[in-house]
Amino acid sequence: MAKLPTSVDSIIEQYGPHKGYTPKEGFQGVHEPDKLVKTHCCFCGMQCGIQLKVKDNKVAGFEPWMEFPFNEGRLCPKGVQRYLQNNHPDRLLHPIRRVEGKGFEQTSWEEAMSKTVSEIQRIQNTHGRDAFAMLSGVSLTNEKSYMVGKFARVALKTANLDYNGRLCMVSAGAGNKKAFGLDRISNSWEDLKHAEVIIIAGTNVSETFPTLTHYIWQARDNGAKLIVVDPRVTPIARTADLHLPVRPGGDSALFGAMLKILVDNDWLDHDFIDNYTSGFQESIDAVKDYDLAWAEEKTGIPAAKIQQAAEWWGKAKTSFLLHARGIEHHSKGVDNVLSCINLVLATGRIGKPYCGYGTITGQGNGQGGREHGHKCDQLPGNRDITNPEHRKYIADVWGIDEKDMPGKGLSAYEIIEAIHRGEIKGLITICFNPLVSLPNNNFVREALEKLEYYVAIDFFLNETARHADLILPGSLHEEEEGTVTTAEGRVVKINQAITPPGEARKDSDILIELAQRLGAGDKFAYSKAEDVFNELRVASKGGTADYFGITYEKIEKNMGIFWPCPSEDHPGTPRLWEDKKFRTPDGKAHFNPVPYREPSEVVDKEYPVVMTTGRVVSQYLSGSQTRRIGKLVDQYPEPLLEIHPKLAYQYGIKDGDQVTVKTRRGEATFPAQLVETIREDTVFIPYHWGGKHSANQLTIGTLDPVSKIPEFKVCACQLIPTGKMASVKVKETAYQSF
């Protein structure tokens, strides 16, 4: 592996991203499609129902799916445009290989597969099994997620497998398992509509999960009070009864202070605490000194607002607490999650109608993808790879000896660090773009350049795959049958609408052939996706994520089934914990003490401004898909630096000025967008771009010690005005990530 085989300009000219639009006259067949296929959106964890119009094996458009119970036909801007990926000129249609000085050229599947297998074998024979790693994505179906986990352990025989959910849900997952013994939102969204008080912490719902806002509006119509915790006045925060503008890194101080107020005023459910929980005394001891003056200092929130939030929460009869990456993308992300759970447990409002708690899943299959085995520490059914009983059960399902199953491997960022150290020599990725999505990405680029062999499976050439030796063209969401699990725990069906174009193949077919060539073909004898799902059902049986009672027929008949579903005559479980029997060893819900600690990097004289990152409504994750859809690019073509006018005035920055943001990892320049909807000590940059437009050049690679999630949401920076205005030309091409 070396640096890019040719210039970025040359690669972009051939493989994009380019902006794709609907023709003015519409795609052929849009008015008279051959068929309408009921399926789901390929983007966020809401997994909205949609009907795709198909003509001549191409997606020509879409129709709302009014009957699907979650979104009832509603779609966000990304959902409305998602079908445009199918006819896109950037689509990879053939295997391509790296050619030094030229870029990439087409090769045959035989040469591609033979080369990949020989390189895997060479590296592993020379350096050991774990010297070849795999990184996967949770845009994949449950079936493919399960196959990836099995492929890495049975065919590739490496411990070093992880996934991009490591950048998303793992802090929530770890916190949920500590507190409840099970990792899932506690209720369906239906309960949200009837809650008296709703806390939304660290989630820009209106832009990142727009269809969920319908449920919040219904709750508001029913009289609910809405509390939003966010350093920015996001669109949902503008409508809130109470906005708590927390300083990035201060979340656990806020929730700890609220817990102390609950205790001081006896706004507690003593029956629930005494009979169904453990660890309460230790948890309140941890916050006994968190008075309002201290909390205001640590959080930057006026004391009166903290008091009001605690009072509304404490006195409510029903409530719902939701959070997402804003409190989870921290080196203390698990602590933040646990401090939220402590508020829920203290008031006993869980396992009851209209009383819920949970995480809003960010990625398309962020829930199901973290349940069935492509995490470094996990086996199907959310089993623990270090647990001998769990290992034995899955080894029997897979037909292997438990001694031959690798142990716990490295997490995603740790894999990059190991590549950088020279310990990992080879890599295979599928639907993962770490060069954009991981922190401190100049370090990530250096690691990629040290690999001896890198193969990527994807349908577009993303920024990371530009460094690959070989790219295998895989499948879009609508090109393969399977299931995904929504943010509310509902398992839904992805119906295949079309077949992959050109020589592109289904992802599962690629994995099956690689397994065969690696000598494990008998363990991957699947003829269709349903075969994989039926094996997954058995593998999950008895685990905390139990899908055994779910079948394709049952899903389609009911428009989804909530897990756990332990038997075929079981209806599924929309609301957890009604029996007050938790999945912890003692059967109780666990309070966890959360002593406050600072972020890994705090402001000082040299780096005096807090920087945070997040999403915008028209873009998704690393932008590999959405930066190719013309209308979405036109809506937000380049990352902007959100800065409060008072902070901008201190630096002489005007709206539209180019400002260089410098951290201890690097520097990048962005146009300033002056807004009054952000804290005066904080700047915000969206992270959907790569190259010189990447916010993740600046973020820090410090990991949560439990979840191993990076600290994307807070670091210290300098602001350096350039004295120049943003160029229109740069704006028009920024989406390409030079």
XYZ file of C-alpha atoms in Angstrom:
738
model
C 0.000 0.000 0.000
C 1.165 3.526 -0.761
C -0.479 6.888 -1.113
C -3.308 7.429 -3.597
C -2.449 5.835 -6.955
C -3.148 9.111 -8.770
C -4.448 12.578 -7.965
C -7.695 13.056 -6.089
C -8.960 15.193 -8.975
C -8.437 12.324 -11.390
C -10.175 9.798 -9.139
C -13.141 12.118 -8.613
C -13.413 12.777 -12.343
C -13.896 9.050 -12.939
C -15.682 7.829 -9.793
C -17.168 10.911 -8.176
C -18.885 12.003 -6.152
C -20.930 13.658 -8.885
C -24.323 15.208 -8.363
C -27.216 13.112 -9.647
C -30.640 14.558 -10.379
C -34.010 13.304 -11.520
C -34.446 14.083 -15.234
C -36.953 16.882 -15.833
C -39.251 14.411 -17.552
C -38.700 11.848 -14.784
C -37.131 8.414 -15.124
C -38.564 6.036 -17.671
C -41.458 4.122 -16.138
C -42.085 6.528 -13.253
C -45.740 6.839 -14.240
C -46.217 3.227 -15.349
C -43.871 1.096 -13.247
C -43.653 -2.660 -13.645
C -44.168 -3.036 -9.902
C -44.306 -1.262 -6.532
C -42.069 -2.851 -3.897
C -42.839 -2.242 -0.225
C -39.571 -1.800 1.659
C -37.809 0.711 3.922
C -35.583 3.761 3.625
C -31.863 3.000 3.552
C -30.854 5.768 5.925
C -31.447 6.397 9.646
C -32.727 4.074 12.365
C -36.355 5.113 11.872
C -36.402 2.857 8.774
C -39.479 4.561 7.359
C -41.704 2.494 5.129
C -41.515 3.374 1.419
C -42.668 1.892 -1.872
C -40.151 1.831 -4.711
C -41.327 2.100 -8.308
C -39.469 -0.365 -10.517
C -39.242 -0.313 -14.308
C -36.936 -2.561 -16.355
C -34.950 -3.575 -13.266
C -34.311 0.053 -12.255
C -35.808 2.158 -9.494
C -37.716 4.930 -11.263
C -39.263 6.682 -8.258
C -41.220 6.098 -5.080
C -44.670 6.238 -3.542
C -45.526 6.766 0.130
C -46.398 3.621 2.056
C -49.302 5.018 4.017
C -50.094 1.808 5.874
C -46.716 1.323 7.520
C -47.437 2.127 11.184
C -44.397 4.212 12.108
C -44.188 6.916 9.442
C -47.593 6.497 7.752
C -46.168 7.750 4.461
C -44.109 10.623 5.881
C -40.503 10.893 4.656
C -37.622 13.284 5.316
C -35.620 15.058 2.548
C -33.136 12.182 2.433
C -35.894 9.575 2.218
C -37.593 11.410 -0.637
C -34.344 11.454 -2.636
C -32.860 8.081 -1.630
C -34.018 6.309 -4.807
C -31.626 8.452 -6.882
C -28.681 6.266 -5.855
C -29.951 3.498 -8.087
C -29.507 5.255 -11.418
C -26.340 7.053 -10.386
C -23.397 7.418 -12.811
C -20.887 6.813 -9.983
C -22.170 3.306 -9.332
C -19.402 0.680 -9.323
C -20.292 -1.904 -11.944
C -17.121 -4.025 -12.099
C -14.281 -5.029 -9.791
C -11.480 -2.487 -10.075
C -7.842 -2.704 -9.053
C -5.241 -0.144 -8.147
C -2.737 0.826 -10.856
C 0.097 3.060 -9.701
C 0.181 6.359 -11.557
C -3.138 5.706 -13.313
C -5.728 5.195 -10.630
C -7.984 2.186 -11.037
C -8.820 -0.144 -13.875
C -11.407 -2.852 -14.401
C -10.492 -6.413 -13.548
C -12.323 -9.740 -13.555
C -14.089 -11.291 -10.590
C -11.808 -14.314 -10.858
C -8.670 -12.217 -10.646
C -10.159 -10.076 -7.856
C -11.204 -12.995 -5.693
C -8.032 -14.985 -6.302
C -5.846 -11.995 -5.472
C -7.799 -11.226 -2.302
C -7.640 -14.784 -1.002
C -3.950 -15.171 -1.808
C -3.128 -11.910 -0.004
C -5.183 -12.919 3.044
C -3.340 -16.235 3.175
C 0.077 -14.651 2.614
C -0.384 -12.076 5.376
C -1.850 -14.537 7.863
C 0.779 -17.194 7.161
C 3.519 -14.615 7.651
C 2.173 -12.492 10.497
C -0.586 -14.515 12.161
C -4.373 -14.721 11.847
C -5.061 -11.447 13.623
C -2.808 -9.508 11.247
C -5.756 -9.366 8.841
C -8.707 -7.300 10.118
C -12.247 -6.535 8.987
C -14.353 -3.397 9.422
C -18.062 -3.531 8.697
C -21.016 -1.153 8.541
C -24.438 -1.109 10.158
C -26.186 -0.058 6.996
C -26.144 -3.809 6.354
C -29.155 -6.013 7.020
C -29.315 -8.300 10.032
C -28.531 -11.212 7.745
C -25.384 -9.593 6.384
C -24.299 -8.366 9.823
C -24.633 -11.934 11.082
C -22.716 -13.257 8.067
C -19.898 -10.745 8.563
C -19.455 -11.855 12.177
C -19.440 -15.489 11.175
C -17.206 -14.845 8.146
C -14.542 -13.070 10.214
C -14.450 -15.760 12.907
C -14.968 -18.897 10.773
C -13.497 -18.098 7.349
C -11.029 -15.281 8.017
C -10.380 -16.659 11.531
C -9.411 -13.282 12.951
C -10.293 -11.696 16.265
C -9.955 -8.227 14.760
C -13.450 -7.494 13.519
C -15.406 -4.360 14.368
C -18.014 -2.069 12.852
C -18.950 1.570 12.388
C -21.597 1.261 15.086
C -18.542 1.756 17.307
C -18.983 5.413 16.318
C -22.688 5.390 17.070
C -24.515 3.242 19.616
C -21.953 1.498 21.764
C -22.014 3.878 24.743
C -25.777 3.484 24.905
C -25.465 -0.273 24.498
C -22.927 -0.561 27.311
C -24.996 1.626 29.605
C -28.196 -0.280 28.879
C -26.517 -3.624 29.562
C -25.072 -2.348 32.841
C -28.438 -1.028 34.006
C -30.960 -3.435 32.492
C -28.983 -6.390 31.150
C -30.472 -5.771 27.709
C -29.755 -3.230 24.989
C -32.942 -1.840 23.427
C -35.243 1.154 23.762
C -37.821 0.282 26.396
C -40.959 1.248 24.477
C -42.395 1.750 21.019
C -42.875 5.298 19.794
C -46.594 4.970 20.471
C -45.922 5.474 24.191
C -44.029 8.690 23.448
C -47.214 10.385 22.265
C -48.789 10.181 25.725
C -45.892 11.166 28.006
C -46.363 14.222 30.257
C -42.692 15.234 30.163
C -40.141 14.444 27.441
C -36.398 15.003 27.778
C -34.422 14.966 24.539
C -30.692 15.062 25.241
C -28.000 15.441 22.610
C -30.154 14.726 19.586
C -31.107 17.139 16.823
C -34.320 15.225 16.122
C -35.854 17.629 13.602
C -32.861 17.393 11.261
C -31.533 13.897 11.889
C -34.751 11.956 12.561
C -37.441 14.230 11.086
C -40.215 11.644 10.954
C -39.915 11.070 14.703
C -40.948 14.671 15.354
C -44.524 13.699 14.487
C -44.705 11.711 17.727
C -43.270 14.610 19.712
C -45.813 17.008 18.176
C -48.591 14.613 19.153
C -47.274 14.559 22.715
C -47.175 18.360 22.721
C -50.757 18.434 21.432
C -51.625 16.247 24.410
C -50.044 18.775 26.773
C -46.548 17.352 27.186
C -43.702 19.552 28.392
C -40.569 19.258 26.249
C -37.045 19.699 27.661
C -34.153 19.772 25.163
C -30.523 19.440 26.257
C -28.147 20.702 23.564
C -25.420 23.360 23.202
C -27.279 24.570 20.095
C -30.812 25.856 19.741
C -31.672 23.174 17.200
C -35.031 23.271 15.393
C -36.565 20.959 18.005
C -35.091 23.122 20.791
C -36.796 26.217 19.364
C -40.127 24.594 20.145
C -39.173 23.362 23.619
C -40.715 24.513 26.868
C -37.220 24.470 28.333
C -33.881 24.507 26.505
C -30.792 23.590 28.533
C -27.744 24.857 26.559
C -25.195 22.508 28.077
C -21.503 23.158 27.577
C -20.106 20.170 25.605
C -18.791 17.689 28.149
C -21.098 18.793 30.973
C -23.933 16.304 30.494
C -23.262 14.023 33.460
C -22.930 17.060 35.732
C -26.395 18.187 34.620
C -28.054 14.820 35.132
C -26.213 14.242 38.407
C -27.417 17.592 39.740
C -30.970 16.731 38.652
C -30.725 13.425 40.539
C -29.662 15.287 43.680
C -32.678 17.600 43.340
C -34.969 14.575 43.016
C -33.516 13.160 46.227
C -33.618 16.468 48.116
C -37.298 16.940 47.267
C -38.234 13.256 47.618
C -39.526 13.102 44.054
C -38.735 9.399 44.101
C -40.554 6.112 43.591
C -39.465 4.339 46.776
C -41.423 1.157 46.080
C -39.722 0.708 42.718
C -36.290 1.624 44.094
C -36.570 -0.693 47.118
C -38.023 -3.732 45.336
C -36.713 -3.657 41.791
C -33.334 -1.887 41.793
C -29.884 -2.025 43.341
C -27.102 0.515 43.793
C -29.299 3.506 44.682
C -27.396 4.636 47.778
C -24.012 4.496 46.055
C -25.419 6.522 43.159
C -26.852 9.293 45.303
C -23.648 9.377 47.352
C -21.777 10.122 44.120
C -23.855 13.293 43.556
C -24.339 14.483 47.150
C -22.140 17.546 46.574
C -23.657 18.485 43.192
C -25.388 21.675 44.303
C -26.870 24.102 41.791
C -23.951 26.551 41.937
C -21.520 23.757 41.079
C -23.817 22.452 38.352
C -24.153 25.896 36.768
C -20.379 26.264 36.698
C -19.792 22.851 35.097
C -22.666 22.891 32.611
C -22.967 26.571 31.732
C -26.738 26.296 32.314
C -28.459 28.766 34.648
C -29.264 27.137 37.984
C -32.946 28.053 37.746
C -33.285 26.097 34.506
C -31.692 23.012 36.040
C -34.054 23.280 39.004
C -37.060 23.651 36.678
C -36.089 20.622 34.592
C -35.698 18.462 37.692
C -39.041 19.632 39.078
C -40.949 18.892 35.881
C -39.303 15.486 35.626
C -39.727 14.671 39.297
C -43.417 15.595 39.537
C -44.553 13.991 36.285
C -46.706 10.888 36.289
C -45.490 9.724 32.865
C -42.309 10.587 31.001
C -39.944 9.637 28.196
C -36.187 10.284 28.092
C -34.396 10.039 24.751
C -30.773 10.661 23.885
C -28.381 10.147 20.992
C -24.837 10.891 19.915
C -24.673 14.308 21.597
C -24.213 12.668 24.997
C -22.692 9.405 23.731
C -19.782 10.649 21.560
C -17.585 11.264 24.586
C -14.705 9.648 26.424
C -17.266 9.394 29.228
C -20.188 8.464 26.984
C -21.176 5.473 29.116
C -21.185 7.670 32.231
C -23.487 10.127 30.467
C -25.874 7.337 29.526
C -25.893 5.893 33.034
C -26.589 9.320 34.531
C -29.709 9.511 32.322
C -30.811 6.033 33.341
C -30.429 6.955 37.020
C -33.080 9.676 36.534
C -35.463 7.153 34.982
C -34.929 4.559 37.718
C -35.198 7.081 40.555
C -38.711 7.983 39.436
C -39.683 4.389 38.609
C -41.073 5.387 35.239
C -40.153 2.388 33.147
C -42.093 -0.751 32.260
C -45.325 1.241 32.418
C -47.640 2.659 29.751
C -46.392 6.011 28.427
C -43.177 5.800 30.453
C -40.063 5.095 28.453
C -36.346 5.483 28.011
C -34.024 4.835 25.116
C -31.465 5.790 22.538
C -32.369 7.063 19.093
C -30.485 4.827 16.680
C -28.451 6.820 14.167
C -27.571 4.378 11.407
C -29.914 2.422 9.173
C -29.564 -0.832 11.105
C -27.800 0.546 14.142
C -30.034 -1.520 16.427
C -29.955 -4.903 14.669
C -26.374 -4.391 13.564
C -25.194 -4.269 17.168
C -27.008 -7.457 18.156
C -25.775 -10.260 15.947
C -22.051 -10.451 15.960
C -19.957 -8.017 13.939
C -18.655 -6.259 17.041
C -15.226 -7.218 18.334
C -16.646 -8.315 21.698
C -19.941 -9.850 20.652
C -21.622 -12.949 19.264
C -25.174 -13.316 17.862
C -28.079 -12.645 20.205
C -25.942 -9.960 21.885
C -23.870 -12.659 23.538
C -20.442 -12.012 25.020
C -17.530 -13.474 23.058
C -15.545 -13.902 26.296
C -18.290 -15.958 27.997
C -17.512 -19.718 27.689
C -21.198 -20.731 27.621
C -21.987 -18.165 24.943
C -19.005 -19.260 22.853
C -19.972 -22.922 23.124
C -23.554 -22.258 22.063
C -22.593 -20.263 18.968
C -19.779 -22.662 18.052
C -22.348 -25.469 18.010
C -24.679 -23.429 15.789
C -21.795 -22.733 13.413
C -20.545 -26.302 13.462
C -17.050 -25.496 14.697
C -15.006 -26.343 17.765
C -15.230 -23.609 20.397
C -11.421 -23.658 20.707
C -11.200 -22.560 17.063
C -13.302 -19.448 17.629
C -11.164 -16.311 18.006
C -11.501 -14.266 21.172
C -12.213 -10.597 21.719
C -10.473 -8.348 19.227
C -9.742 -4.661 18.849
C -12.405 -1.989 18.405
C -12.580 0.118 15.224
C -10.219 2.928 16.199
C -7.916 0.491 17.968
C -7.656 -1.451 14.695
C -6.475 1.733 12.978
C -3.944 2.291 15.771
C -2.706 -1.295 15.360
C -2.334 -0.774 11.600
C -0.354 2.385 12.318
C 1.938 0.396 14.652
C 2.471 -2.253 11.969
C 0.705 -5.038 13.882
C -2.177 -5.368 11.396
C -1.050 -5.722 7.782
C -4.273 -6.414 5.852
C -7.816 -5.058 5.903
C -11.204 -5.735 4.345
C -14.004 -3.195 4.708
C -17.660 -3.380 3.768
C -19.849 -0.249 3.783
C -17.508 1.667 6.089
C -15.700 4.931 5.316
C -13.263 5.390 8.234
C -11.197 8.084 6.527
C -14.175 10.428 6.932
C -15.956 9.002 9.946
C -13.109 8.300 12.398
C -11.487 11.067 14.467
C -8.033 12.494 13.805
C -8.303 11.269 10.229
C -4.853 12.388 9.147
C -3.680 9.636 11.495
C -6.167 7.259 9.815
C -4.758 8.144 6.390
C -1.230 7.411 7.574
C -2.419 4.007 8.776
C -4.077 3.158 5.450
C -0.839 3.981 3.676
C 0.972 1.363 5.794
C -1.293 -1.571 4.883
C 0.192 -4.328 2.755
C -3.205 -5.170 1.287
C -6.605 -3.500 1.499
C -9.820 -4.639 -0.211
C -13.112 -2.726 -0.009
C -16.633 -3.965 -0.724
C -18.961 -1.098 -1.598
C -21.270 0.306 -4.275
C -19.568 3.735 -4.547
C -15.868 4.555 -4.352
C -15.728 6.373 -1.027
C -12.787 8.366 0.331
C -11.298 5.381 2.159
C -11.668 2.983 -0.768
C -9.561 5.348 -2.891
C -6.630 3.878 -0.915
C -7.599 0.265 -1.629
C -5.702 -2.250 -3.727
C -8.984 -3.733 -4.897
C -12.640 -2.701 -4.806
C -15.402 -5.291 -5.103
C -18.724 -3.783 -6.293
C -21.464 -4.720 -3.840
C -25.178 -4.094 -3.516
C -27.489 -1.255 -2.647
C -30.140 -1.602 0.046
C -32.870 -2.400 -2.502
C -30.827 -5.049 -4.310
C -30.920 -7.736 -1.652
C -33.602 -9.218 0.580
C -33.251 -9.161 4.350
C -34.353 -7.581 7.606
C -33.348 -4.595 9.691
C -34.293 -3.584 13.222
C -35.627 -0.098 13.764
C -34.748 2.271 16.583
C -37.829 1.126 18.511
C -36.821 -2.556 18.302
C -39.189 -3.501 15.463
C -37.737 -6.083 13.039
C -38.903 -5.164 9.520
C -38.440 -6.642 6.055
C -36.271 -5.257 3.271
C -37.724 -6.590 0.031
C -35.468 -6.885 -2.981
C -36.702 -4.526 -5.682
C -34.050 -5.034 -8.366
C -30.865 -6.990 -9.012
C -27.399 -5.377 -8.958
C -26.414 -3.742 -12.280
C -23.485 -4.667 -14.500
C -21.127 -7.106 -12.799
C -21.925 -5.839 -9.308
C -22.926 -8.601 -6.890
C -24.948 -8.974 -3.742
C -22.781 -8.395 -0.675
C -23.804 -11.780 0.698
C -22.719 -13.554 -2.497
C -19.301 -11.904 -2.247
C -18.879 -13.057 1.357
C -20.060 -16.587 0.534
C -17.585 -16.962 -2.331
C -14.708 -15.609 -0.243
C -15.623 -18.088 2.506
C -15.631 -20.922 -0.019
C -12.221 -19.945 -1.356
C -10.896 -19.717 2.220
C -11.987 -23.297 2.870
C -15.146 -22.624 4.903
C -17.742 -23.059 2.170
C -19.633 -25.779 4.033
C -20.358 -23.278 6.810
C -21.883 -20.786 4.333
C -24.212 -23.022 2.325
C -27.012 -20.470 2.011
C -29.222 -20.307 -1.074
C -31.208 -17.229 -0.021
C -31.393 -14.546 2.664
C -34.114 -16.385 4.546
C -31.699 -19.282 5.123
C -29.346 -16.870 6.864
C -32.166 -15.374 8.914
C -33.352 -18.786 10.054
C -29.839 -19.600 11.260
C -29.671 -16.192 12.961
C -32.929 -17.032 14.756
C -31.375 -20.165 16.211
C -28.125 -18.367 17.041
C -30.031 -15.651 18.908
C -32.278 -18.062 20.818
C -31.949 -17.540 24.563
C -29.740 -14.489 24.133
C -30.732 -11.056 25.334
C -31.582 -10.147 21.716
C -33.848 -13.134 21.030
C -35.257 -13.319 17.475
C -36.116 -17.025 17.543
C -39.879 -16.521 17.219
C -39.606 -14.086 14.290
C -40.087 -15.337 10.727
C -40.241 -13.571 7.368
C -43.913 -14.472 7.060
C -44.683 -13.143 10.533
C -42.844 -9.867 9.854
C -44.720 -9.195 6.632
C -48.087 -10.144 8.095
C -47.646 -7.739 11.036
C -45.490 -5.038 9.356
C -42.740 -5.849 11.821
C -42.221 -7.715 15.080
C -40.632 -6.311 18.239
C -37.934 -8.430 19.832
C -37.528 -10.220 22.180
C -39.750 -12.802 20.563
C -38.775 -16.214 21.992
C -41.289 -18.439 20.162
C -43.321 -18.450 16.972
C -46.581 -18.066 18.902
C -45.192 -15.038 20.804
C -46.493 -11.653 19.559
C -43.274 -9.729 20.227
C -42.528 -7.152 22.930
C -43.235 -3.485 22.128
C -42.871 -2.497 25.800
C -40.106 -3.960 27.952
C -39.976 -4.517 31.713
C -43.700 -4.659 32.454
C -42.982 -7.658 34.688
C -40.164 -5.743 36.474
C -37.836 -8.678 35.758
C -34.643 -7.297 34.325
C -31.971 -9.286 32.462
C -29.229 -8.581 34.993
C -27.777 -11.428 37.108
C -29.870 -10.412 40.146
C -32.988 -9.614 38.102
C -32.970 -5.995 39.236
C -32.361 -2.730 37.395
C -29.013 -1.295 38.435
C -28.306 2.268 39.449
C -24.684 3.124 38.654
C -22.727 5.823 40.490
C -21.395 8.490 38.118
C -18.707 10.723 39.641
C -18.169 13.715 37.360
C -14.977 13.920 35.336
C -13.849 16.445 32.745
C -13.602 15.714 29.012
C -10.225 14.451 27.831
C -9.412 17.905 26.422
C -10.515 21.185 27.994
C -10.044 24.751 26.811
C -6.984 26.749 27.850
C -5.206 29.942 26.814
C -3.726 28.311 23.708
C -6.949 26.600 22.594
C -9.707 28.726 24.161
C -12.825 27.673 22.220
C -14.884 24.490 22.473
C -15.490 22.681 19.179
C -18.289 20.171 18.651
C -19.613 18.264 15.638
C -22.859 16.819 14.343
C -25.198 16.386 11.377
C -27.313 18.477 9.029
C -30.683 17.539 7.603
C -29.632 16.881 4.002
C -26.566 14.734 4.679
C -26.007 11.310 6.204
C -22.967 9.948 8.064
C -19.801 10.147 5.937
C -21.798 11.496 2.970
C -20.735 8.731 0.600
C -24.368 8.349 -0.500
C -25.951 11.756 0.120
C -23.110 13.800 -1.396
C -24.058 12.165 -4.693
C -27.704 13.266 -4.652
C -27.933 16.651 -6.324
C -30.790 18.254 -4.409
C -29.312 17.212 -1.076
C -25.920 18.655 -2.033
C -27.515 21.888 -3.237
C -29.298 22.244 0.094
C -26.013 22.110 2.046
C -22.996 21.801 -0.277
C -20.159 22.400 2.195
C -19.530 22.319 5.937
C -20.049 25.646 7.669
C -18.609 26.876 10.954
C -21.515 27.848 13.195
C -20.371 30.615 15.526
C -22.220 33.011 17.816
C -22.038 36.693 16.747
C -20.493 37.692 20.096
C -17.662 35.168 19.698
C -17.256 36.159 16.051
C -16.989 39.838 17.063
C -14.082 39.037 19.385
C -12.152 37.693 16.393
C -13.363 40.185 13.809
C -15.180 37.449 11.908
C -18.079 38.329 9.602
C -20.676 36.046 8.084
C -19.141 34.172 5.145
C -15.534 34.801 6.179
C -13.132 31.909 5.824
C -11.952 30.872 9.282
C -9.193 28.386 10.036
C -9.984 26.102 12.960
C -6.900 24.618 14.578
C -6.660 21.840 17.159
C -3.794 19.714 18.431
C -4.482 17.263 15.559
C -4.532 19.636 12.608
C -6.295 22.551 11.015
C -8.976 23.164 8.407
C -10.724 26.199 6.965
C -14.488 26.733 6.826
C -16.862 29.587 5.949
C -18.337 31.197 9.056
C -22.072 31.097 9.595
C -23.036 33.551 12.307
C -25.977 32.227 14.311
C -27.461 33.088 17.678
C -28.472 29.462 18.159
C -25.202 28.248 19.670
C -23.394 28.827 22.950
C -21.062 31.818 22.923
C -18.072 29.648 23.891
C -18.652 26.881 21.311
C -18.389 26.369 17.554
C -20.080 23.623 15.557
C -18.956 21.889 12.343
C -20.911 19.117 10.558
C -18.848 16.014 9.815
C -20.213 14.592 6.530
C -17.242 15.636 4.365
C -13.741 14.320 3.832
C -10.433 15.746 2.665
C -9.717 19.380 3.416
C -13.390 19.892 4.319
C -13.354 17.264 7.051
C -14.252 18.174 10.625
C -12.661 14.908 11.708
C -9.207 16.201 10.895
C -9.653 18.109 14.125
C -11.436 15.730 16.505
C -9.639 13.708 19.136
C -9.111 9.939 19.212
C -9.584 9.557 22.969
C -11.868 6.573 23.638
C -14.425 5.805 26.315
C -12.744 3.133 28.477
C -15.846 0.903 28.402
C -17.482 1.435 25.007
C -14.377 2.476 23.040
C -16.354 5.239 21.341
C -14.263 8.271 20.306
C -14.792 11.736 21.789
C -16.234 13.442 18.714
C -18.366 15.937 20.606
C -15.801 18.025 22.451
C -12.289 19.277 21.868
C -10.414 22.554 22.276
C -9.613 24.742 19.285
C -8.183 28.031 18.057
C -10.006 30.293 15.606
C -7.787 32.036 13.040
C -9.482 34.538 10.687
C -8.014 34.414 7.175
C -9.320 37.790 6.040
C -10.881 36.123 3.000
C -14.459 35.475 1.998
C -15.647 32.016 0.977
C -15.334 31.274 -2.737
C -18.416 30.367 -4.750
C -16.311 27.864 -6.675
C -15.272 26.094 -3.487
C -18.902 25.926 -2.409
C -19.850 24.284 -5.703
C -17.205 21.550 -5.413
C -16.790 21.067 -1.654
C -19.087 18.031 -1.598
C -16.479 16.107 -3.581
C -14.016 16.112 -0.659
C -10.697 17.065 -2.212
